[in-house]
Amino acid sequence: MDIALSDNHLMIQRTVRDFAASEIAPYSAQWDEEGHFPAHIIAKLGELGITGLIFPSKYGGSDGDMLSLVVALEELAKVDSSVAITIEVLTSLSGPLLLHFGTEEQKQKWLVPMLQGKTIGAFALTEPDTGSDARGITTSAVLVDGHWAINGSKSYITNSGSSMTDFIIVAAVTGGDEAGKKEISNIVVPKDAPGLTVGSSYRKIGWRASDTHPLFFEDCRVPEGNLLGERGRGLAQFMKVLDGGRVAISAMAVGLIEVSLQMSLAHALKRRAFGKPLSDHQAIQFKLADMAVSVDLARLATYRAATLVDQGLPHKKEAAIAKLFSSEAALQAVDQAVQIHGGLGFMEDSPIARFYRDAKVLTIGEGTSEIQRMIIARELGC
Amino acid sequence: MNIIVCVKQVPDPQMPMASFKIDPATNKLVPTPGIPPVINGYDEQAVEAALRLKEANGGKITALSLGKELVSDVIKKPLSMGADELILLQDDAFEDGDDYVTAHALAAAIKKIGEYDLIICGRQASDFDSGVVGAGIGEILGLPVITIARDIKMTNGVIRVERVVPDGYEVVEASPPVVVTVSNELGQPRYPTLRGIMAAGRKQPTVWSAQDLGLDTTVSRMKLLKLYQPDKISQCEFIEGGSPAEAGVNLALKLREAKII
Ligand SMILES: Cc1cc2nc3c(=O)[nH]c(=O)nc-3n(C[C@H](O)[C@H](O)[C@H](O)COP(=O)(O)OP(=O)(O)OC[C@H]3O[C@@H](n4cnc5c(N)ncnc54)[C@H](O)[C@@H]3O)c2cc1C
């Protein structure tokens, strides 16, 4: 398997890096502090084509491969995880759900504007009473007079209440059999659907400039035609796109590890203690060496999973391995980065503090570390 | 209109001083591992100027680059920004050439391309900053040269250039074909779009050798005797004074003593 980056990947990497350095990095601390969702940046990333990167040109995309998205997300996460997760959700969850399962009309209506950077879309599965256990959802949708009537609530939904939000794909129970097995379907709910209430933003410890809300549905009515794909295939659809999503989250983790290493190394070479640079102290050298190992292995696992996606080969286990390893390694890396920076690392004056806060959710979102282990074990045949 | 833009690959000027190394035996820069070269900043602005002209008037943009060890994902940047074609002049024979050889080679390539209304170069390249190649091309091809442009327009078949002068700008007009060199006052070059990158990836640059151009490359007029990094000596002196005003006076006296004011 060849996982070398092509000219295209390198050009994408450089473009996103340049864009992030001049358009995002100077403002990230402020957006984070104010919990400000940078809509204009998402729109600009749309103009650049990052939002449409892996989608067919037929829908305004650039026909890029998964490895290109990985490279782009890595660069964004090195600077701003909030921007990265906003892009991740629409390129890896709501976008692919529409692309793979939507009708032509649904794609024209919701996918095309999103890929142009005019709108964003969310995917809502998690509920107050269930997250990892997706089958445990209770939000219901009942067909009445050609409309779905949706009741229930959703928690922690990214991209669901910003000025750019256009639609939310909602996983809902649409029926069940006598044995009690639930029928789960995905339904596209426009932002202005009657009966949908978007709760106020969560107060998060990380990803603070990303847009996360609880959602409440009270006889929320949407046309029958907003059903996505086949009725009852909701979980299967979600499982299909989620493997790709895990590779994308893994790429964000790689970005955080790399920036932790870069900043820690620069600091260690400069900062002196006991008459010599920190980098001359073996205890610090070992931390840096460990980070270098992490970034290499996390990146290799991520690129491998992305390459399998691109080659159309099975990648469930590899995506879970990449996500599990990279997100756990990112947690260690940001922790060590704060340690190497000393008191400075604990201060919001340094982006290291923000990276420290941003890393934690990587082991929770899109399947917790425990869930990744369950998947890997299942793939092993347990 | 047909526009030819000359672009040069240069070492990244943002690289840390500590990574900058010269091999005294060959009088050459040692490439720094991990710090890829970039397109000369002024040349990116030249590409930007060409793209703006193309948006306004239509036409075709050909990027032309002479160099050794060109990095393909770097040198393809003009294509990813929107240029139509890329021609590379690559030949070991160019290696030890001076600016005169470079201008000759570029001029020969431009002649070979044949149809052109406008040749745009950056005002100078950030590696050696000689700033003579644009003018050299004009001289060799017998074309008017307008330097240090901040804006280029084409209206009714006339090229209209705003060129930067110390206290503002002046407007110069010329009938094509002309050579124009652009400056940073032109404004930020655009980012390549992802679609542009994908399209660039599918395009293969044309490569011409000295022989393809029928060039004699032994016409160098300049000999590089020694390339070296000057020792950086920084001296810092704190100007004392009983009060800020007194310190100010002492500073003024010092500056006068040093004949700075
Ligand atoms: C910032 C943020 C953004 C999010 N965005 C979205 C979004 O856009 N859309 C969306 O649908 N959701 C979103 N989520 C929700 C996220 O996907 C869930 O939080 C996650 O799946 C975990 O679910 P939970 O919070 O209900 O935890 P639980 O499922 O209650 O898990 C709690 C703990 O128990 C462990 N656990 C659960 N089951 C098992 C088991 N069988 N064996 C061992 N351990 C187990 C878990 O690993 C975890 O450690 C977001 C969350 C956050 C924090």
XYZ file of C-alpha atoms and ligand atoms in Angstrom:
696
model
C 0.000 0.000 0.000
C 1.429 3.325 -1.084
C 0.607 6.183 1.246
C 2.914 8.845 -0.084
C 1.356 12.259 -0.529
C 0.946 13.337 -4.146
C 1.621 16.800 -5.574
C -2.062 17.553 -5.112
C -1.984 16.594 -1.445
C 1.087 18.731 -0.883
C -0.507 21.687 -2.652
C -3.661 21.301 -0.569
C -1.579 21.065 2.582
C 0.301 24.250 1.741
C -2.831 26.162 0.753
C -4.710 25.262 3.927
C -1.613 25.959 6.019
C -1.180 29.417 4.470
C -4.875 30.187 4.803
C -4.981 29.045 8.433
C -1.863 31.019 9.324
C -3.135 34.315 8.000
C -6.927 34.113 8.222
C -7.532 31.940 11.301
C -4.565 31.854 13.687
C -4.595 35.566 14.580
C -8.230 35.368 15.748
C -8.626 31.886 17.242
C -7.973 32.910 20.838
C -10.625 35.610 20.657
C -13.249 33.402 19.001
C -12.531 30.771 21.644
C -12.869 33.197 24.519
C -16.089 34.705 23.204
C -17.534 31.396 21.986
C -17.879 33.116 18.627
C -18.678 30.914 15.621
C -16.575 32.312 12.719
C -19.159 32.030 9.947
C -17.163 34.158 7.515
C -14.211 31.761 7.762
C -16.405 28.773 6.988
C -17.749 30.705 3.996
C -14.197 31.462 2.829
C -13.205 27.819 3.261
C -16.203 27.102 1.054
C -14.893 29.482 -1.607
C -11.494 27.802 -1.436
C -13.246 24.494 -1.941
C -12.414 22.817 1.372
C -16.071 22.127 2.133
C -16.544 20.426 -1.236
C -13.145 18.788 -1.294
C -14.184 15.137 -1.295
C -17.489 15.533 -3.101
C -18.163 14.980 -6.823
C -17.786 17.999 -9.091
C -21.363 17.339 -10.169
C -22.446 18.833 -6.840
C -19.869 21.586 -6.801
C -17.140 19.525 -5.169
C -13.538 19.017 -6.239
C -13.440 15.203 -6.628
C -10.712 14.953 -3.995
C -9.910 11.813 -2.060
C -10.134 11.067 1.659
C -6.401 11.591 2.081
C -6.811 15.197 0.851
C -9.435 15.812 3.511
C -7.163 14.272 6.129
C -4.336 16.581 5.095
C -6.638 19.623 5.175
C -8.162 18.791 8.580
C -4.716 18.193 10.056
C -3.675 21.689 9.031
C -6.870 23.271 10.367
C -6.590 21.439 13.692
C -2.998 22.609 14.095
C -4.439 26.088 14.368
C -8.089 25.862 15.402
C -9.995 22.702 16.341
C -13.316 24.565 16.368
C -12.997 25.443 12.699
C -11.758 21.928 11.964
C -14.737 20.207 13.638
C -17.208 22.479 11.847
C -15.723 21.375 8.531
C -15.402 17.781 9.734
C -19.098 17.467 10.545
C -20.262 18.739 7.193
C -17.664 16.871 5.124
C -17.900 13.629 7.052
C -21.397 13.349 8.533
C -24.175 15.510 7.112
C -22.584 15.809 3.645
C -21.926 12.111 2.990
C -25.363 11.154 4.374
C -26.965 13.397 1.748
C -24.541 12.318 -0.976
C -24.978 8.580 -0.471
C -28.625 8.391 0.501
C -30.334 11.594 -0.612
C -32.478 11.982 -3.715
C -31.260 14.248 -6.499
C -33.705 16.895 -5.298
C -32.471 16.643 -1.699
C -28.869 16.971 -2.871
C -29.625 20.052 -4.954
C -31.520 21.627 -2.089
C -29.217 20.937 0.838
C -25.902 19.503 -0.312
C -24.969 21.920 -3.117
C -25.265 25.167 -1.087
C -23.363 23.542 1.777
C -20.467 22.529 -0.451
C -20.293 26.111 -1.735
C -19.796 27.323 1.822
C -23.146 29.102 1.960
C -24.701 26.865 4.609
C -23.827 24.147 7.082
C -25.747 21.059 8.131
C -25.846 18.876 11.223
C -26.456 15.260 12.087
C -28.402 14.620 15.288
C -28.234 11.221 16.911
C -27.249 11.747 20.563
C -30.050 12.339 23.052
C -30.202 13.313 26.712
C -30.592 9.664 27.681
C -28.432 7.944 25.111
C -25.267 8.471 23.114
C -23.013 5.483 22.604
C -26.018 3.200 22.567
C -27.497 4.522 19.341
C -30.362 2.020 19.372
C -31.517 3.559 22.609
C -32.824 6.729 20.982
C -36.445 7.602 21.698
C -37.077 10.652 19.479
C -39.999 9.533 17.335
C -41.362 10.426 13.916
C -44.870 9.495 12.870
C -46.376 9.946 9.415
C -49.514 12.057 9.550
C -51.158 13.393 6.382
C -48.003 13.323 4.294
C -45.876 14.874 7.018
C -43.541 13.491 9.643
C -44.461 14.647 13.134
C -41.280 14.526 15.206
C -41.178 14.496 19.007
C -38.232 14.233 21.357
C -34.916 15.945 21.945
C -31.275 15.751 20.912
C -28.097 16.714 22.771
C -24.704 18.188 21.869
C -25.461 18.665 18.180
C -22.637 20.339 16.229
C -23.496 22.893 13.498
C -27.156 22.910 14.570
C -27.863 26.511 15.545
C -25.467 28.893 13.823
C -26.336 31.707 11.453
C -25.276 29.375 8.626
C -27.238 26.312 9.728
C -29.630 25.173 7.014
C -30.747 21.685 8.020
C -30.373 18.949 10.610
C -30.496 15.273 9.730
C -32.369 13.738 12.642
C -32.249 10.077 13.576
C -35.714 9.101 14.793
C -37.715 5.998 15.645
C -40.261 5.591 12.855
C -41.776 2.318 14.003
C -40.904 -1.124 15.319
C -41.764 -4.767 15.115
C -43.686 -6.904 17.562
C -40.480 -8.173 19.159
C -39.728 -4.585 20.171
C -36.973 -3.992 17.590
C -36.958 -0.325 16.712
C -37.156 0.977 13.176
C -34.806 3.964 12.945
C -34.788 6.392 10.005
C -32.999 9.614 9.139
C -35.128 12.639 8.319
C -33.921 16.010 7.067
C -35.319 18.791 9.227
C -34.897 22.329 7.862
C -33.738 24.824 10.437
C -37.012 26.758 10.310
C -39.308 23.716 10.574
C -42.312 24.457 12.802
C -42.002 22.710 16.173
C -38.185 22.699 16.221
C -36.595 24.689 19.012
C -32.835 25.166 19.048
C -31.639 25.512 22.645
C -28.929 27.952 23.616
C -25.275 27.122 23.027
C -23.586 24.796 25.475
C -20.810 26.189 27.640
C -18.026 23.867 26.511
C -14.480 23.476 27.844
C -13.113 23.025 24.324
C -14.137 23.545 20.686
C -15.614 26.724 22.100
C -15.954 28.485 18.754
C -17.847 25.563 17.246
C -21.630 25.624 17.270
C -23.245 23.080 19.619
C -26.863 23.063 20.804
C -29.581 20.910 22.302
C -32.609 20.506 20.043
C -36.243 20.079 21.038
C -38.935 18.696 18.766
C -42.595 19.248 19.633
C -44.823 17.953 16.865
C -42.180 19.249 14.529
C -43.605 18.833 11.014
C -41.600 18.176 7.886
C -42.796 16.790 4.507
C -42.793 13.023 4.048
C -40.274 13.498 1.224
C -37.644 14.643 3.718
C -37.006 11.021 4.643
C -33.401 10.251 3.761
C -33.049 7.065 1.727
C -34.947 4.013 2.794
C -37.200 3.975 5.840
C -35.698 1.897 8.659
C -32.121 2.194 7.360
C -31.163 5.106 9.611
C -28.571 3.298 11.705
C -27.086 1.462 8.737
C -26.674 4.775 6.901
C -25.052 6.332 9.917
C -22.703 3.367 10.400
C -21.648 3.623 6.770
C -20.535 7.254 6.982
C -19.199 7.079 10.521
C -16.114 5.062 9.587
C -15.018 7.942 7.358
C -15.855 10.385 10.144
C -13.505 8.549 12.468
C -10.647 8.926 10.016
C -11.391 12.649 9.901
C -11.417 12.972 13.703
C -8.167 11.049 13.754
C -6.677 13.614 11.352
C -7.624 16.392 13.762
C -5.838 14.503 16.539
C -2.715 14.192 14.365
C -2.777 17.965 13.863
C -2.924 18.556 17.611
C -0.043 16.181 18.296
C 2.074 17.806 15.619
C 1.489 21.335 16.822
C 2.145 20.210 20.405
C 5.491 18.840 19.307
C 6.423 21.874 17.207
C 5.604 24.372 19.919
C 7.142 22.306 22.691
C 10.344 21.814 20.743
C 10.628 25.520 19.950
C 10.026 26.382 23.596
C 12.463 23.767 24.879
C 15.231 25.008 22.606
C 14.769 28.567 23.821
C 13.821 28.342 27.476
C 16.690 27.838 29.893
C 16.699 26.171 33.289
C 19.630 25.288 35.529
C 22.096 26.877 33.144
C 21.075 25.165 29.921
C 18.178 24.980 27.493
C 15.274 22.752 28.523
C 16.079 20.687 25.450
C 19.389 19.691 27.028
C 17.588 18.046 29.935
C 17.002 14.403 29.222
C 13.605 14.347 30.944
C 12.377 16.937 28.441
C 14.112 15.244 25.502
C 12.221 12.054 26.274
C 8.891 13.845 26.285
C 9.706 15.357 22.893
C 10.838 11.984 21.564
C 7.581 10.411 22.734
C 5.604 13.124 20.950
C 7.581 12.502 17.761
C 6.724 8.795 18.025
C 3.046 9.627 18.585
C 2.733 11.959 15.648
C 4.353 9.432 13.332
C 2.264 6.472 14.420
C -0.982 8.432 14.601
C -0.362 9.833 11.136
C 0.526 6.450 9.682
C -2.615 4.881 11.129
C -4.723 7.768 9.826
C -3.209 7.784 6.344
C -3.598 4.022 6.139
C -7.277 4.207 7.021
C -7.791 7.081 4.547
C -5.985 5.180 1.809
C -8.202 2.148 2.399
C -11.249 4.421 2.074
C -9.835 5.781 -1.184
C -9.137 2.319 -2.530
C -12.661 1.195 -1.676
C -11.335 -1.475 0.685
C -12.806 -2.462 4.066
C -11.621 -0.047 6.749
C -13.874 -0.378 9.787
C -11.186 -1.762 12.051
C -8.451 0.510 10.692
C -10.611 3.617 11.128
C -11.372 2.637 14.724
C -7.691 1.890 15.408
C -6.660 5.266 13.989
C -9.304 7.190 15.923
C -8.589 5.395 19.190
C -4.818 5.677 18.987
C -4.628 9.226 17.652
C -7.145 10.750 20.046
C -5.564 9.101 23.099
C -2.096 10.120 21.878
C -3.322 13.691 21.338
C -4.471 13.834 24.959
C -1.020 12.782 26.122
C 0.688 15.175 23.729
C -1.227 18.270 24.824
C -0.695 17.275 28.448
C 3.066 17.023 27.923
C 3.063 20.238 25.904
C 1.564 22.114 28.854
C 4.121 20.462 31.115
C 7.041 21.538 28.929
C 5.670 25.083 28.772
C 5.363 25.172 32.560
C 3.152 27.939 33.956
C 2.902 29.541 30.535
C 1.146 26.431 29.263
C -1.616 26.972 31.828
C -2.246 30.515 30.652
C -4.638 31.449 27.890
C -1.897 33.733 26.521
C -0.456 30.630 24.897
C -2.473 28.580 22.386
C -1.175 25.504 24.221
C -3.842 26.037 26.886
C -6.555 26.061 24.216
C -5.107 22.951 22.561
C -5.184 21.255 25.966
C -8.884 22.028 26.350
C -9.699 21.138 22.734
C -8.096 17.698 22.803
C -10.338 15.984 25.352
C -13.467 15.706 23.257
C -11.586 13.741 20.594
C -11.878 10.629 22.781
C -15.644 11.197 23.133
C -17.184 12.437 19.879
C -18.038 10.081 16.998
C -17.663 7.078 19.247
C -15.832 7.098 22.573
C -12.545 5.281 23.064
C -14.487 2.482 24.726
C -16.731 2.164 21.675
C -13.665 2.071 19.376
C -12.274 -0.792 21.459
C -15.598 -2.605 21.190
C -15.515 -2.219 17.403
C -11.922 -3.421 17.169
C -12.690 -6.414 19.394
C -15.724 -7.262 17.288
C -13.602 -7.045 14.128
C -11.115 -9.404 15.778
C -13.923 -11.910 16.043
C -14.838 -11.560 19.725
C -5.020 38.391 -24.588
C -1.992 36.162 -24.179
C -0.023 36.712 -21.024
C 3.269 35.110 -20.098
C 4.254 35.223 -16.437
C 7.810 34.474 -15.353
C 8.004 32.765 -11.965
C 11.016 31.686 -9.983
C 11.364 29.055 -7.297
C 13.347 30.482 -4.380
C 14.361 29.297 -0.888
C 11.641 30.087 1.649
C 12.527 33.570 2.928
C 10.645 32.779 6.162
C 13.080 30.015 7.066
C 14.926 30.569 10.328
C 18.385 32.127 9.930
C 19.887 29.123 11.688
C 18.723 26.795 8.895
C 20.316 28.905 6.165
C 23.557 27.252 5.006
C 26.005 27.983 2.215
C 28.470 25.506 0.782
C 31.645 27.600 0.400
C 33.217 25.068 -1.984
C 30.506 25.508 -4.632
C 29.291 28.978 -3.647
C 25.796 27.546 -3.443
C 22.973 27.456 -0.982
C 22.507 24.085 0.706
C 18.829 23.095 0.491
C 17.361 22.785 3.972
C 15.634 19.470 4.581
C 12.054 19.932 5.734
C 11.812 23.521 4.475
C 10.548 23.345 0.916
C 11.197 26.222 -1.493
C 8.447 28.649 -2.446
C 7.454 30.753 -5.444
C 9.059 34.169 -5.214
C 6.520 36.497 -3.551
C 6.592 39.188 -6.264
C 6.119 36.479 -8.882
C 2.961 35.288 -7.120
C 1.790 38.864 -7.441
C 2.695 38.748 -11.131
C 0.452 35.681 -11.451
C -2.277 37.536 -9.560
C -1.973 40.499 -11.956
C -2.283 38.128 -14.911
C -5.348 36.442 -13.406
C -7.066 39.802 -12.857
C -6.366 40.736 -16.478
C -7.689 37.424 -17.687
C -10.849 37.855 -15.612
C -11.376 41.270 -17.191
C -10.372 40.532 -20.778
C -10.269 36.784 -21.236
C -7.213 35.134 -22.731
C -4.565 32.664 -21.797
C -1.894 32.663 -19.103
C 1.343 30.769 -19.566
C 3.652 30.505 -16.582
C 7.316 30.180 -17.436
C 10.008 29.130 -15.013
C 13.709 28.488 -15.293
C 15.400 26.580 -12.546
C 17.095 23.527 -11.263
C 15.643 21.014 -8.868
C 12.204 22.488 -9.294
C 9.807 20.935 -6.773
C 6.756 19.962 -8.746
C 4.135 20.739 -6.088
C 5.748 24.152 -5.570
C 6.278 25.194 -9.154
C 2.739 24.136 -10.079
C 1.286 26.841 -7.826
C 0.569 29.271 -10.704
C -1.487 26.507 -12.345
C -3.422 25.929 -9.128
C -4.105 29.665 -8.909
C -5.575 29.598 -12.413
C -2.808 29.826 -15.028
C -3.496 27.735 -18.115
C -0.116 26.324 -18.916
C 3.295 25.812 -17.338
C 6.579 25.699 -19.224
C 9.755 24.764 -17.400
C 13.225 25.541 -18.674
C 15.330 22.840 -17.134
C 18.845 22.119 -18.186
C 22.100 21.559 -16.314
C 23.583 24.077 -18.739
C 21.578 26.854 -17.076
C 22.962 26.036 -13.693
C 25.912 28.361 -13.560
C 24.337 31.039 -15.684
C 23.983 34.598 -14.475
C 20.991 36.908 -14.845
C 22.042 37.544 -18.423
C 21.777 33.849 -19.266
C 18.451 33.656 -17.445
C 17.058 36.627 -19.366
C 18.334 35.130 -22.640
C 16.765 31.761 -21.921
C 13.431 33.270 -20.876
C 13.438 35.561 -23.908
C 14.160 32.602 -26.196
C 11.320 30.652 -24.610
C 8.976 33.610 -25.008
C 9.928 33.832 -28.675
C 9.267 30.120 -29.032
C 5.839 30.509 -27.408
C 5.282 33.085 -30.125
C 2.025 34.822 -29.365
C 1.993 37.245 -26.462
C 0.626 40.646 -25.574
C 2.100 40.983 -22.144
C 5.017 39.537 -20.199
C 4.770 39.972 -16.457
C 7.645 39.422 -14.021
C 8.059 40.106 -10.330
C 10.130 43.230 -9.676
C 12.926 41.099 -8.196
C 13.445 37.660 -6.668
C 13.884 37.230 -2.937
C 16.979 35.036 -3.283
C 19.464 37.427 -4.900
C 17.283 40.498 -5.329
C 19.054 41.591 -8.501
C 15.862 42.767 -10.182
C 17.262 42.841 -13.705
C 15.738 39.849 -15.467
C 12.490 41.608 -16.410
C 14.360 44.494 -17.963
C 16.768 42.044 -19.619
C 13.919 40.212 -21.340
C 12.595 43.536 -22.639
C 16.032 44.509 -23.901
C 16.632 41.218 -25.674
C 13.177 41.136 -27.263
C 13.238 44.849 -28.053
C 10.087 45.541 -26.032
C 9.110 48.456 -23.806
C 9.559 47.696 -20.093
C 7.433 49.210 -17.336
C 8.722 48.460 -13.842
C 7.285 48.266 -10.321
C 3.617 48.136 -11.221
C 0.832 48.260 -8.664
C -1.925 47.816 -11.232
C -2.136 46.648 -14.834
C -5.154 47.141 -17.057
C -5.814 46.603 -20.728
C -8.360 48.869 -22.385
C -8.985 49.363 -26.089
C -5.821 47.536 -26.954
C -3.636 49.686 -24.716
C -1.806 48.441 -21.623
C -2.191 50.941 -18.781
C 0.091 50.560 -15.804
C 0.176 52.335 -12.477
C 3.809 52.269 -11.439
C 4.947 52.981 -7.925
C 7.166 56.026 -7.397
C 8.488 57.278 -4.047
C 5.670 59.750 -3.423
C 2.746 58.032 -5.090
C 2.273 56.458 -8.482
C 2.434 57.416 -12.125
C 0.369 56.132 -14.988
C 2.156 54.789 -18.050
C 0.564 53.475 -21.211
C 2.073 51.314 -23.911
C 0.931 49.301 -26.873
C 1.407 45.581 -26.511
C 3.551 43.623 -26.442
C 5.256 44.989 -23.330
C 7.124 43.705 -20.303
C 5.803 44.777 -16.895
C 7.375 44.018 -13.513
C 5.030 44.079 -10.524
C 5.481 45.043 -6.914
C 3.784 44.066 -3.670
C 1.568 47.168 -3.846
C -0.488 45.130 -6.294
C -2.045 43.370 -3.290
C -2.371 39.869 -1.906
C -2.206 37.043 -4.418
C -5.239 34.758 -4.212
C -5.149 31.345 -2.545
C -5.325 28.446 -4.953
C -8.752 26.853 -4.839
C -9.066 23.140 -4.277
C -10.597 22.775 -7.694
C -7.630 24.681 -9.126
C -5.265 22.331 -7.337
C -7.062 19.290 -8.722
C -6.923 20.779 -12.212
C -3.229 21.626 -11.784
C -2.599 18.053 -10.717
C -3.934 16.818 -14.034
C -1.744 19.182 -16.086
C 1.749 18.199 -17.133
C 4.264 21.006 -17.491
C 6.115 21.303 -20.796
C 9.883 21.022 -20.322
C 12.357 22.721 -22.643
C 16.139 22.320 -22.601
C 18.775 24.779 -23.792
C 18.949 22.796 -27.014
C 15.192 23.051 -27.534
C 15.662 26.802 -27.434
C 18.790 26.773 -29.567
C 20.608 28.591 -26.815
C 24.236 29.244 -26.145
C 24.505 29.182 -22.372
C 28.140 30.144 -22.164
C 27.383 33.836 -22.444
C 27.503 34.544 -18.699
C 28.983 37.937 -18.035
C 29.135 37.732 -14.298
C 31.297 35.579 -12.092
C 30.278 34.848 -8.535
C 33.444 35.076 -6.497
C 32.197 34.392 -3.031
C 28.836 33.700 -1.479
C 28.842 34.063 2.274
C 26.734 34.988 5.233
C 27.857 38.218 6.828
C 28.568 37.951 10.528
C 25.676 39.441 12.363
C 26.968 41.744 15.040
C 24.390 43.428 17.159
C 25.396 46.035 19.634
C 22.876 47.444 22.010
C 23.462 50.502 24.100
C 21.061 51.842 26.671
C 20.905 55.618 26.768
C 20.779 56.794 30.372
C 19.361 60.016 31.706
C 18.010 61.424 34.959
C 14.591 61.924 33.409
C 12.941 60.730 30.194
C 13.531 64.214 28.727
C 17.214 64.108 29.606
C 17.527 60.600 28.132
C 15.925 61.969 24.981
C 18.479 64.755 24.753
C 21.320 62.281 25.320
C 19.935 60.063 22.561
C 19.771 63.014 20.145
C 23.348 63.958 20.967
C 24.527 60.399 20.414
C 22.742 60.205 17.070
C 24.313 63.484 15.988
C 27.710 62.273 17.072
C 27.214 59.195 14.918
C 26.153 61.471 12.068
C 22.771 59.738 11.862
C 20.935 63.021 12.338
C -18.643 18.897 21.593
C -19.498 17.744 21.223
C -20.093 17.725 19.957
C -20.934 16.668 19.619
N -21.559 16.697 18.387
C -22.485 15.727 18.110
C -23.244 15.775 16.905
O -23.050 16.652 16.053
N -24.189 14.838 16.695
C -24.432 13.845 17.596
O -25.327 13.038 17.366
N -23.732 13.773 18.749
C -22.765 14.690 19.021
N -22.051 14.619 20.195
C -22.346 13.559 21.130
C -21.279 12.463 21.188
O -21.290 11.729 20.009
C -21.579 11.616 22.425
O -21.300 12.422 23.533
C -20.779 10.344 22.457
O -21.167 9.476 21.444
C -20.916 9.651 23.813
O -22.243 9.513 24.172
P -22.761 9.992 25.599
O -22.289 11.378 25.806
O -24.198 9.766 25.668
O -22.027 9.085 26.613
P -22.493 7.635 27.089
O -22.886 6.831 25.938
O -23.455 7.791 28.185
O -21.145 7.073 27.643
C -20.626 7.433 28.923
C -19.374 6.593 29.174
O -19.713 5.223 29.193
C -18.928 4.525 28.251
N -19.705 3.426 27.685
C -20.914 3.485 27.082
N -21.277 2.272 26.663
C -20.279 1.418 27.018
C -20.062 0.029 26.865
N -20.937 -0.750 26.232
N -18.926 -0.494 27.350
C -18.003 0.291 27.963
N -18.167 1.601 28.136
C -19.285 2.175 27.655
C -18.583 5.545 27.214
O -17.452 5.133 26.471
C -18.340 6.743 28.080
O -17.055 6.665 28.614
C -21.174 15.634 20.538
C -20.527 15.655 21.781
C -19.716 16.683 22.128
C -19.085 16.666 23.480
